[in-house]
mmCIF file of C-alpha atoms in Angstrom:
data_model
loop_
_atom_site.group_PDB
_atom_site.id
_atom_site.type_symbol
_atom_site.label_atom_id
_atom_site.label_comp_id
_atom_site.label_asym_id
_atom_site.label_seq_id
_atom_site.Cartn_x
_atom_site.Cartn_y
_atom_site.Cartn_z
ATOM 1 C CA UNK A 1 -4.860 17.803 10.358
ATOM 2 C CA UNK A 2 -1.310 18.795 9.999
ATOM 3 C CA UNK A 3 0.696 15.350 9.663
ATOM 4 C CA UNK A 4 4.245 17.123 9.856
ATOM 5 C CA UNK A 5 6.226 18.190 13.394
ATOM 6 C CA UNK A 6 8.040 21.296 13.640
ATOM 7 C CA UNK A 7 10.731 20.170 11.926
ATOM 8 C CA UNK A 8 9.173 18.598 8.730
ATOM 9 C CA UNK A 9 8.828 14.921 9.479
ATOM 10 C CA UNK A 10 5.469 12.722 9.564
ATOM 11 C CA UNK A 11 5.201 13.343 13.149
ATOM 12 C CA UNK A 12 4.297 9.606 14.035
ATOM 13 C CA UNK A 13 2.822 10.746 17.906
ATOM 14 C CA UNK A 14 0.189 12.986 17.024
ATOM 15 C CA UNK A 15 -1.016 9.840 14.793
ATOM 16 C CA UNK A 16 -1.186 7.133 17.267
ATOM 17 C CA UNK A 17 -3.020 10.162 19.690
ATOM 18 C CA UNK A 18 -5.307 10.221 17.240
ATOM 19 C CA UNK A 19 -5.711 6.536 16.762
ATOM 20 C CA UNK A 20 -5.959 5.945 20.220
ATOM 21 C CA UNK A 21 -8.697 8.385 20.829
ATOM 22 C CA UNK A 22 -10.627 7.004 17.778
ATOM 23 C CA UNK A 23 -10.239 3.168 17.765
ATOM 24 C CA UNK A 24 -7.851 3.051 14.448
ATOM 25 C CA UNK A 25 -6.232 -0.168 14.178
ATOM 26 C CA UNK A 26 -4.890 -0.180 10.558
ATOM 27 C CA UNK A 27 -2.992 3.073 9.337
ATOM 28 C CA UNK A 28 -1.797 3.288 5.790
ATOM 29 C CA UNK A 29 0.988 5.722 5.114
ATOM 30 C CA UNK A 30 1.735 6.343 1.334
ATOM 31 C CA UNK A 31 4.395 9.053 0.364
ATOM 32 C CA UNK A 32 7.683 10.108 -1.100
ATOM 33 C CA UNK A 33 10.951 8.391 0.188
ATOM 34 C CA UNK A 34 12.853 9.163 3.626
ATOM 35 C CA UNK A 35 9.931 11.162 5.040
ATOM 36 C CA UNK A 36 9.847 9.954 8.686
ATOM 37 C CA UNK A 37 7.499 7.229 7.461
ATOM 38 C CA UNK A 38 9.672 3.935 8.995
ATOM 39 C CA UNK A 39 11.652 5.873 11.219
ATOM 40 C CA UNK A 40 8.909 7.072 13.066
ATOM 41 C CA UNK A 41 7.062 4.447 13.751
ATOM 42 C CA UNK A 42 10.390 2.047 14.988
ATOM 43 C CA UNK A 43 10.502 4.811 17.292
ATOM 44 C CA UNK A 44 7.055 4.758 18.538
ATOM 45 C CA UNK A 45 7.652 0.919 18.956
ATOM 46 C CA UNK A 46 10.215 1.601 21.213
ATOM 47 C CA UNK A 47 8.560 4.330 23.585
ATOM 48 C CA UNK A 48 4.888 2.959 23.292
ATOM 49 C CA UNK A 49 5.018 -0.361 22.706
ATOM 50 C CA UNK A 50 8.082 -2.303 24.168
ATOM 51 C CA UNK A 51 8.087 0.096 27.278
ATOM 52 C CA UNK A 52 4.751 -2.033 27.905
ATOM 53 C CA UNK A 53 6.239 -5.032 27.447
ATOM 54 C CA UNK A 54 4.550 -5.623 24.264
ATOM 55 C CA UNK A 55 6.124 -7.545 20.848
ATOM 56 C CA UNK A 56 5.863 -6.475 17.443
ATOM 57 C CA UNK A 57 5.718 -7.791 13.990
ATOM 58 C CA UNK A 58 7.985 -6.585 10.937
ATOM 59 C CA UNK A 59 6.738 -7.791 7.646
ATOM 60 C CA UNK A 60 7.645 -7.529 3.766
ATOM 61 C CA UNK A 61 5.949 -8.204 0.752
ATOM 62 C CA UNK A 62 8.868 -11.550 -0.106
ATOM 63 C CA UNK A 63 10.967 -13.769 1.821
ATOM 64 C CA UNK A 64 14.051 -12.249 -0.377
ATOM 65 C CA UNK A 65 13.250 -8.783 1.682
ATOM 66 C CA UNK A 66 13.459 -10.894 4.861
ATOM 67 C CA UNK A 67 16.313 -12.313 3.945
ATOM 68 C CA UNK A 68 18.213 -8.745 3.270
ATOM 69 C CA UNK A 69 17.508 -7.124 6.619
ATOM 70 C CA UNK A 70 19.455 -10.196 8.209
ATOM 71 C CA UNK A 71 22.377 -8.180 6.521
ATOM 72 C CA UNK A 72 24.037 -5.692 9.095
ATOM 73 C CA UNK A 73 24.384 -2.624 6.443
ATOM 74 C CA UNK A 74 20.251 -3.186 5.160
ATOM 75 C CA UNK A 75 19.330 -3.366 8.568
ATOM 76 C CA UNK A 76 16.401 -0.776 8.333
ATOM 77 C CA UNK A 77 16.845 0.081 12.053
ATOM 78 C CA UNK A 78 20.373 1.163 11.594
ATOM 79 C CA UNK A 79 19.564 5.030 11.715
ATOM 80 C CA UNK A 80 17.249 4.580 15.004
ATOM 81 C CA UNK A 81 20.162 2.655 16.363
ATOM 82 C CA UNK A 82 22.279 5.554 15.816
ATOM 83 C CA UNK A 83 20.513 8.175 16.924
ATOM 84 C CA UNK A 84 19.015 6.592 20.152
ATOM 85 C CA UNK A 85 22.223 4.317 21.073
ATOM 86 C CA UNK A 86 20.123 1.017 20.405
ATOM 87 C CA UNK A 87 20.612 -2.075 18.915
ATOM 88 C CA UNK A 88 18.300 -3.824 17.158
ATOM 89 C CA UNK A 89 18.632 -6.217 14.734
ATOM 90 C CA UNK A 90 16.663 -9.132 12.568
ATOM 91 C CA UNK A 91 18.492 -12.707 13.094
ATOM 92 C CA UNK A 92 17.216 -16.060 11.636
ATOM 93 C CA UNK A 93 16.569 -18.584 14.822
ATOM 94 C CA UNK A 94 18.471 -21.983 14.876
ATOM 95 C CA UNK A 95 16.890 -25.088 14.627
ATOM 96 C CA UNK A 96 13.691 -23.583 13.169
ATOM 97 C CA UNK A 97 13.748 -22.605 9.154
ATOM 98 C CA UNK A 98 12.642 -19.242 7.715
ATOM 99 C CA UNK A 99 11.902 -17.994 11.393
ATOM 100 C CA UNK A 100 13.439 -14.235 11.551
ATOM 101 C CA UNK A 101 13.151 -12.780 14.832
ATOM 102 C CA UNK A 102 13.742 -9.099 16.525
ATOM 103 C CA UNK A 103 16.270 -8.689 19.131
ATOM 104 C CA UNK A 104 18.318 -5.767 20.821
ATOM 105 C CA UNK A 105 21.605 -6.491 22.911
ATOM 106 C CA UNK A 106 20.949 -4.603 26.072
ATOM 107 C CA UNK A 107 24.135 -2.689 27.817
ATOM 108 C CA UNK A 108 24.550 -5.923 30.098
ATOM 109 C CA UNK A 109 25.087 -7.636 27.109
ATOM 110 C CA UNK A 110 21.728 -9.625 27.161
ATOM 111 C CA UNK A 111 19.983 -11.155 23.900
ATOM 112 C CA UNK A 112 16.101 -9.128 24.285
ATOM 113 C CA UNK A 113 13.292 -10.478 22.246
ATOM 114 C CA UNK A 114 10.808 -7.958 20.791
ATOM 115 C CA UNK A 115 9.599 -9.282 17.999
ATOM 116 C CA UNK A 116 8.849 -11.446 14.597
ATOM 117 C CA UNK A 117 10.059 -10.764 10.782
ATOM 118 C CA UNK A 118 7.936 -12.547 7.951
ATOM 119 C CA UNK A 119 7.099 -12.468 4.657
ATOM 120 C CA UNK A 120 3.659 -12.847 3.021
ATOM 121 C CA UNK A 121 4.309 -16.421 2.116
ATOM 122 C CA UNK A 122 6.288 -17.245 5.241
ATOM 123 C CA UNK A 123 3.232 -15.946 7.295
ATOM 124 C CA UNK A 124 1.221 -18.010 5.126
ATOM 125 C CA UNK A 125 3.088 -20.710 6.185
ATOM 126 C CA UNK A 126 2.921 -20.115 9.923
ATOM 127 C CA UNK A 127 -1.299 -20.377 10.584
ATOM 128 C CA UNK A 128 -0.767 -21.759 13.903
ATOM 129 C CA UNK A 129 1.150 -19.163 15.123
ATOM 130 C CA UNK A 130 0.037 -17.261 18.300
ATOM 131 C CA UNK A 131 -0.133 -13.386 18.245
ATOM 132 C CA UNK A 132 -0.668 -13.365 21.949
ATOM 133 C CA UNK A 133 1.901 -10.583 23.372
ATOM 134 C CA UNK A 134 1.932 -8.769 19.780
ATOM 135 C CA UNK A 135 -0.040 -5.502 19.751
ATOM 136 C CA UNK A 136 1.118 -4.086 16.530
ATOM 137 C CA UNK A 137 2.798 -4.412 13.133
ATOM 138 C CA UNK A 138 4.337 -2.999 10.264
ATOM 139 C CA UNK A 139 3.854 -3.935 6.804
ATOM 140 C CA UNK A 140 6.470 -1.711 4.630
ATOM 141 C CA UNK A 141 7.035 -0.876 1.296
ATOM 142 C CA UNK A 142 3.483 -3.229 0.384
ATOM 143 C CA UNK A 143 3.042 -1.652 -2.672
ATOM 144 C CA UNK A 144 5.770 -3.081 -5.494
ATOM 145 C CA UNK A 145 8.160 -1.786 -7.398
ATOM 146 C CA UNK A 146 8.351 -1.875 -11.275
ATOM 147 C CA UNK A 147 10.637 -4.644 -11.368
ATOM 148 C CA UNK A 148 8.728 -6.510 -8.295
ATOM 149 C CA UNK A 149 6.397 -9.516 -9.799
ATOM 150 C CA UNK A 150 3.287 -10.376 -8.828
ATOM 151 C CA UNK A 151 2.234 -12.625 -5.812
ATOM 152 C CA UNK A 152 -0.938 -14.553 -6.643
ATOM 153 C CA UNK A 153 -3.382 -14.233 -4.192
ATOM 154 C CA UNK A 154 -1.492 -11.412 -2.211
ATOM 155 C CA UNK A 155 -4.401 -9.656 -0.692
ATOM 156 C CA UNK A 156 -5.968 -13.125 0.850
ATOM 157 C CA UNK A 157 -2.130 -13.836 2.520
ATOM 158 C CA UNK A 158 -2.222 -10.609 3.753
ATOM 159 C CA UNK A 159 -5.887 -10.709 5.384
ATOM 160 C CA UNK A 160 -5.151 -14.186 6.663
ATOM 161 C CA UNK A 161 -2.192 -13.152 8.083
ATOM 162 C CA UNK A 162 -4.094 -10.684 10.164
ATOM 163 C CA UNK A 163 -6.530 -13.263 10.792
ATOM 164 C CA UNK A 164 -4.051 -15.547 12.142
ATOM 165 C CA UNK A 165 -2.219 -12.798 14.418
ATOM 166 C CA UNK A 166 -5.480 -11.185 15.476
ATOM 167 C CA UNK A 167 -6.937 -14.862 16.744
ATOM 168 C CA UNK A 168 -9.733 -14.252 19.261
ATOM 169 C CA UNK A 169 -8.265 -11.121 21.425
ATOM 170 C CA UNK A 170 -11.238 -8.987 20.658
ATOM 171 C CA UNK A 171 -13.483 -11.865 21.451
ATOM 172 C CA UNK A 172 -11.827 -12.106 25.358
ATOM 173 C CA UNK A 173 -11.675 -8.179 25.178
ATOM 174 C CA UNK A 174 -8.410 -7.230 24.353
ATOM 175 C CA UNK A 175 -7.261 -4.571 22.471
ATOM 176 C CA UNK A 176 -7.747 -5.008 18.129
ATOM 177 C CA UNK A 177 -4.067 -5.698 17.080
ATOM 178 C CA UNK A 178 -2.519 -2.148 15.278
ATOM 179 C CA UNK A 179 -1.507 -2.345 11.684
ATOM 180 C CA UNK A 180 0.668 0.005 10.170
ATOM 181 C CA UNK A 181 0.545 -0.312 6.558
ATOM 182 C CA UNK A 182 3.386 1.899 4.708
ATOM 183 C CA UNK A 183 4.937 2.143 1.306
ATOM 184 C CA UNK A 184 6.783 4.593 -1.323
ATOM 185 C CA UNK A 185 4.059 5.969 -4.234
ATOM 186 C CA UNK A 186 4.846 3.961 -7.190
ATOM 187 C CA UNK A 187 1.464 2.732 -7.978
ATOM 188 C CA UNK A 188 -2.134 2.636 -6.518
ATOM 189 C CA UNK A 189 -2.612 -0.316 -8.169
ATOM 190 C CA UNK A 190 -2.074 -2.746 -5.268
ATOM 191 C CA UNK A 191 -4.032 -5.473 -4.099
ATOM 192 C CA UNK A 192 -4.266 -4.137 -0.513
ATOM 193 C CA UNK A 193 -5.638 -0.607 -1.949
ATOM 194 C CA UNK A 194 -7.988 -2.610 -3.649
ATOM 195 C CA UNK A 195 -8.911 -5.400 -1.151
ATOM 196 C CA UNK A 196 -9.541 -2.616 1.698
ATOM 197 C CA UNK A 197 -11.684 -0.286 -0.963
ATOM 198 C CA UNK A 198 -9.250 2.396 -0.651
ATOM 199 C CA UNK A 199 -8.891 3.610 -4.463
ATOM 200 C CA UNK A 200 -10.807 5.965 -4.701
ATOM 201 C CA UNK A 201 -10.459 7.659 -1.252
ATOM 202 C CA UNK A 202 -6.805 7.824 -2.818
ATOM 203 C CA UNK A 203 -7.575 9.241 -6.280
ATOM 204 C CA UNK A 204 -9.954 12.222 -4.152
ATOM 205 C CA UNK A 205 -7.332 12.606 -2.150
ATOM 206 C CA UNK A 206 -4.299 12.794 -4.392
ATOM 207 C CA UNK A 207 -6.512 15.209 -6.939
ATOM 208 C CA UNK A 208 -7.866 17.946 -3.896
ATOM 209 C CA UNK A 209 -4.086 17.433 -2.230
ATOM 210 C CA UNK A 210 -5.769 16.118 0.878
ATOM 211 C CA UNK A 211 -2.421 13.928 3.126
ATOM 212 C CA UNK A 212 -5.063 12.727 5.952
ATOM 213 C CA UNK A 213 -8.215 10.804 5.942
ATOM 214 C CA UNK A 214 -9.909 8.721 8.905
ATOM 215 C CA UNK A 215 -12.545 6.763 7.756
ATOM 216 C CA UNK A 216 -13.582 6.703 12.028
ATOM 217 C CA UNK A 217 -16.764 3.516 11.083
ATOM 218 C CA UNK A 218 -13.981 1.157 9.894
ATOM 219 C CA UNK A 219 -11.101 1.961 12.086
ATOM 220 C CA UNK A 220 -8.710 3.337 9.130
ATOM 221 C CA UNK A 221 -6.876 6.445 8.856
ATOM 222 C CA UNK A 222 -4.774 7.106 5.370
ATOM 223 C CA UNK A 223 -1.915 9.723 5.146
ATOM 224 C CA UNK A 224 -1.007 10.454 1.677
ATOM 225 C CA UNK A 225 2.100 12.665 2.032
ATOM 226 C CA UNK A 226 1.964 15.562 -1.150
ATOM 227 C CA UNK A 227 3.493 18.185 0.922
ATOM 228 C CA UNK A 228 6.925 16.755 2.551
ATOM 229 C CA UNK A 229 8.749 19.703 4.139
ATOM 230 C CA UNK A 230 11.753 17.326 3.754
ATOM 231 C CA UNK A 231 11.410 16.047 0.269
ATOM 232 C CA UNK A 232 11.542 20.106 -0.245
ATOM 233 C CA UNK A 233 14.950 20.346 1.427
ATOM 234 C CA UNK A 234 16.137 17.243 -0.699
ATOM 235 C CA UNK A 235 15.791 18.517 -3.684
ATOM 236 C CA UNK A 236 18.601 20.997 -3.439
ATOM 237 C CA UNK A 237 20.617 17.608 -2.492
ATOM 238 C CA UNK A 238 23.437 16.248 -5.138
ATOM 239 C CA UNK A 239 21.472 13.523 -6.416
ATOM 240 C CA UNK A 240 18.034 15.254 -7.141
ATOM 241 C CA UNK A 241 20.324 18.143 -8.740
ATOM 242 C CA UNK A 242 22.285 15.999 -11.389
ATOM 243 C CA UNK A 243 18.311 14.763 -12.107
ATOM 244 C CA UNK A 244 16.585 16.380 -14.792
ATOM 245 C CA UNK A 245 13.528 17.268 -12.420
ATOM 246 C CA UNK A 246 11.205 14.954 -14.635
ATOM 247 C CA UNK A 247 12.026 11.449 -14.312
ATOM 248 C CA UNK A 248 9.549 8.674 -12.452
ATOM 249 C CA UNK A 249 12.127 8.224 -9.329
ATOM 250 C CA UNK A 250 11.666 12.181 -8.524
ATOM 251 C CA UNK A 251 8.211 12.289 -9.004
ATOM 252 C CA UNK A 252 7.887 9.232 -6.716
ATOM 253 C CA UNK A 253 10.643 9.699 -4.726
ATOM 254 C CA UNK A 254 9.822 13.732 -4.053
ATOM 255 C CA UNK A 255 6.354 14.430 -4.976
ATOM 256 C CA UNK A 256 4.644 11.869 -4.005
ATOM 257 C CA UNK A 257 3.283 11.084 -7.373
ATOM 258 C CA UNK A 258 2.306 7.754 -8.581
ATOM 259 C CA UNK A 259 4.947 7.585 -11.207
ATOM 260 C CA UNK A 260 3.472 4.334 -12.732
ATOM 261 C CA UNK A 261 0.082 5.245 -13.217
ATOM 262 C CA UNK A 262 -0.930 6.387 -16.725
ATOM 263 C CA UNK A 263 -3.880 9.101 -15.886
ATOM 264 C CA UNK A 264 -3.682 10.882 -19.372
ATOM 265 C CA UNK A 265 -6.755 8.853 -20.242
ATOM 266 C CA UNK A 266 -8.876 9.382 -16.777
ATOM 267 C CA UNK A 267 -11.933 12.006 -17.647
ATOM 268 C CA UNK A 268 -15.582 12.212 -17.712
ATOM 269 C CA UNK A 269 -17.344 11.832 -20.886
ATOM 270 C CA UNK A 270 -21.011 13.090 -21.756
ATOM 271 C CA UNK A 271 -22.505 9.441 -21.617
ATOM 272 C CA UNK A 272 -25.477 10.907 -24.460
ATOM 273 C CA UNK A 273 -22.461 10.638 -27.045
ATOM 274 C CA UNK A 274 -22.360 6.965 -26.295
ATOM 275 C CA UNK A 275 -24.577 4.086 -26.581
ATOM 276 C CA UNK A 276 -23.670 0.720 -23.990
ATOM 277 C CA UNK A 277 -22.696 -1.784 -25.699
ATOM 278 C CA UNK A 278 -21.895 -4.695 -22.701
ATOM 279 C CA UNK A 279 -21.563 -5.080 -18.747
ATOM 280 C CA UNK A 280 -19.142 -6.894 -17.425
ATOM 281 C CA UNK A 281 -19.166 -6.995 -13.569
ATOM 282 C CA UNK A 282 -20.191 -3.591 -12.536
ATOM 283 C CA UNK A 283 -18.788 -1.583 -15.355
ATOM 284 C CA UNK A 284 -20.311 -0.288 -18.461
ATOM 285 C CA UNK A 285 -18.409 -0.339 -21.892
ATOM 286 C CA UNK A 286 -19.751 2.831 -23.814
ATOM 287 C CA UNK A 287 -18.986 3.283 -27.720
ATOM 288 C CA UNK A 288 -18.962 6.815 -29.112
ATOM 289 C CA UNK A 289 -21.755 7.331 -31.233
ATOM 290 C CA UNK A 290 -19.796 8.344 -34.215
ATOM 291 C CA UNK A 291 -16.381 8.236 -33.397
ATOM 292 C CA UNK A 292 -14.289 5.000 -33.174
ATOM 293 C CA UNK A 293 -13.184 5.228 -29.366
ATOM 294 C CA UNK A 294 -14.939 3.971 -26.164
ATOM 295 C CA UNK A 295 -15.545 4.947 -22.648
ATOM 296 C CA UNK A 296 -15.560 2.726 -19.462
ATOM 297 C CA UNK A 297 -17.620 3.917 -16.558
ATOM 298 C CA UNK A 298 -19.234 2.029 -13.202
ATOM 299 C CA UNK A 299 -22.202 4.380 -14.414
ATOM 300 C CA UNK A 300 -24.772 2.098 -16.282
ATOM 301 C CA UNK A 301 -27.121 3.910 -18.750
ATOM 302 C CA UNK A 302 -29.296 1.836 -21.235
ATOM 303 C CA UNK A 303 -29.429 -1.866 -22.214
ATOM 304 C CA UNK A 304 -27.217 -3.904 -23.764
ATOM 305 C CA UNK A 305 -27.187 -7.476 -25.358
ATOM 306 C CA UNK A 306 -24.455 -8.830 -23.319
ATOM 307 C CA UNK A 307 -24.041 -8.957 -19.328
ATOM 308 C CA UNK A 308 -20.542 -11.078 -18.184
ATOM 309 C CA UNK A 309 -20.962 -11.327 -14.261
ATOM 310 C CA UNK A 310 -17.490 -10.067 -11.913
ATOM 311 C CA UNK A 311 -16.059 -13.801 -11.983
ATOM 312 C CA UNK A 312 -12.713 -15.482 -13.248
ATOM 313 C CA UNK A 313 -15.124 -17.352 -16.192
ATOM 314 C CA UNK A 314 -16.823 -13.960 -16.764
ATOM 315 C CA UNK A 315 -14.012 -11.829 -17.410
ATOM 316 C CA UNK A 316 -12.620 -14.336 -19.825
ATOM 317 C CA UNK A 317 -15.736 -14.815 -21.469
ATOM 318 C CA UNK A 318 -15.847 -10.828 -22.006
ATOM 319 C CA UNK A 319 -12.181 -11.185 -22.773
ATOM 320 C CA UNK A 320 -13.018 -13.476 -25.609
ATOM 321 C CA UNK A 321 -16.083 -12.085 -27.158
ATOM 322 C CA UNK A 322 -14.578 -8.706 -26.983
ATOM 323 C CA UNK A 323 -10.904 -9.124 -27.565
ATOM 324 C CA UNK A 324 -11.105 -6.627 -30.061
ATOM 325 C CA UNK A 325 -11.026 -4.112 -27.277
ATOM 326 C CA UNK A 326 -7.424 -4.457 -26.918
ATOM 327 C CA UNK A 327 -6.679 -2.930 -29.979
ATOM 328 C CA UNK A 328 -8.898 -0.054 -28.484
ATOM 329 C CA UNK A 329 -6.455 0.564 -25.256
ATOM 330 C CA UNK A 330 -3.376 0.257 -27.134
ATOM 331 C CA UNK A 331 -4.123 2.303 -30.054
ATOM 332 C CA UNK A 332 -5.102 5.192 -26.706
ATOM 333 C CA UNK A 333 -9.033 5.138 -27.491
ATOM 334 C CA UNK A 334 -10.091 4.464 -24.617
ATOM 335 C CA UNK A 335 -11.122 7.445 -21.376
ATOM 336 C CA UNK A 336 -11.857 6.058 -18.077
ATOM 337 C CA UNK A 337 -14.228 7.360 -15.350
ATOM 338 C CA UNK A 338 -11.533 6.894 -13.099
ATOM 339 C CA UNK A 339 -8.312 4.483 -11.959
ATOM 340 C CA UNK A 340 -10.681 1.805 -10.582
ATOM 341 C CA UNK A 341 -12.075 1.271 -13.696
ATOM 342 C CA UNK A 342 -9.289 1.544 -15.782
ATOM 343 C CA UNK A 343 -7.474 -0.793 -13.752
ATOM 344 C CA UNK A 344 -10.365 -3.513 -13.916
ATOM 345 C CA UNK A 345 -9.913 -3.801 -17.501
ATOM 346 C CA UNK A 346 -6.073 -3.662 -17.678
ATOM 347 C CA UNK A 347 -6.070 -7.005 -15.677
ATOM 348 C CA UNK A 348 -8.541 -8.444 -17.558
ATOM 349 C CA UNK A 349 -6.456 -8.074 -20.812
ATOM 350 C CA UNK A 350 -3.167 -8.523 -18.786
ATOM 351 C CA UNK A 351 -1.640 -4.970 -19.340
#
């Protein structure tokens, strides 16, 4: 499927036509910056969802990125409110702490309500709140930046969230609440990608230069955009020409390449040169037979002496018995089957 329109944007309509005719409730959009990715879908808000009288619900990864859209210039409907004669905005509600809601001021001068703003945490917060009247979200830039720390436990927020706004409408027979799910490519190491099973649906699809998936049984498309007609116009712009062509921000920003993820060390090894040497959860630590390096696969060939089970107390107790591993992934002796499993063990030793 072609994911661009004529003129070179994610064209955001032929998506939801294609979610609509196959039940898709939770889109995720990965891809280089300014592609149409936003844009488009505040603009099928607008025509599809608040013609019908329908609310919707803007979320970010940290209250701090809440708090910045209540600033008029980081308002991240500004261009849409240029270009359509609009005004929407994000304003904090009196009398009731961290609540951020939508509004427009109509030509009449009227205050319109279309919507909520959270965070993660903030959402957390709010379990008792009613998505009745919501029919669809956005969750943007989910995946984190470089600088970005951390939020323990961000995957379970997320899914309770959706929990919480979902409540019992599919129950009564009402439509499954729409999720779009969108974010620059810094990493694929996010806890959404991981919580929804998504890596390696990613890594096949970022190696064949596949942009569209629809996995139809589970009501998921992905768009992984590699082939930007825009982000091929921008690089004759003034800032990607005073760039040397090679740093992380254009390959992220342009290419759609996962700037912080190391794949140098991602290959497939000839398991006979190895011999298992322990399990621990559902991957297999392989030494070379007679070189000093080791290969990590979810392939498990032979037996070993020691099995540590896919648990917090199991991954330290492999982390103990085998800290000398460490020395292994820093010293670049280590190949991994793919990112899944080389991510397993970099958060096990905390790289």
């Amino acid at each position: 499927m072609n994911i661009y329109d004529k003129n070179g944007w994610l064209d955001i309509p032929k998506i939801v036509n294609t979610c609509e005719k196959n039940e898709i409730n939770f889109i995720f959009i990965i891809g280089a910056r300014r592609t149409g990715k936003t844009y488009g879908i505040f603009k099928h808000f607008i025509e599809d969802v608040f013609s019908k009288d329908e609310k919707v619900i803007y979320m970010r990864r940290k209250t701090t990125q809440i708090d910045s859209v209540l600033v008029d210039s980081m308002n991240p409907w500004i261009d849409i409110n240029h270009d359509l004669h609009r005004n929407f905005y994000f304003k904090k509600v009196k009398g009731e702490k961290s609540r951020v809601s939508l509004q427009e001021i109509n030509e009449a001068g009227e205050e319109i309500y279309y919507g909520e703003a959270f965070s993660l945490t903030s959402l957390m917060n709010n379990r008792g709140f009613s998505g009745s009247g919501f029919s669809e979200g956005i969750y943007d830039e989910f995946i984190p930046e470089k600088l970005d720390k951390r939020i323990k436990g961000e995957e379970d927020a997320f899914l309770n969230g959706v929990e919480t706004i979902s409540a019992n409408r599919e129950l009564l027979g009402e439509k499954p609440f729409r999720w779009w799910i969108v974010s620059n490519s810094n990493t694929l190491d996010s806890p959404l990608i991981h919580s929804f099973g998504l890596l390696s649906n990613l890594e096949k699809m970022k190696k064949s230069g596949q942009e569209f998936s629809m996995l139809k049984d589970r009501g998921i498309i992905i768009i992984l955009i590699n082939k930007s007609p825009i982000s091929e116009k921008k690089r004759k712009t003034a800032l990607y020409k005073a760039l040397t062509g090679n740093t992380d921000f254009e390959k992220m920003a342009l290419d759609n390449e996962f700037a912080y993820d190391d794949t140098s060390s991602i290959k497939s090894e000839d398991l006979r040169k190895y011999r298992l040497i322990c399990i621990v959860g559902s991957l297999g630590i392989y030494e070379h037979k007679n070189e000093a390096k080791l290969y990590i696969s979810d392939h498990i060939s032979g037996t070993c002496k020691d099995s540590f089970p896919d648990s917090e107390l199991g991954k330290s107790q492999f982390k103990f018995y085998y800290s000398w591993v460490y020395n292994y992934i820093i010293s670049n002796r280590i190949s991994y089957q793919n990112l899944t499993v080389k991510f397993y063990l970099d958060k096990i030793f905390n790289i």
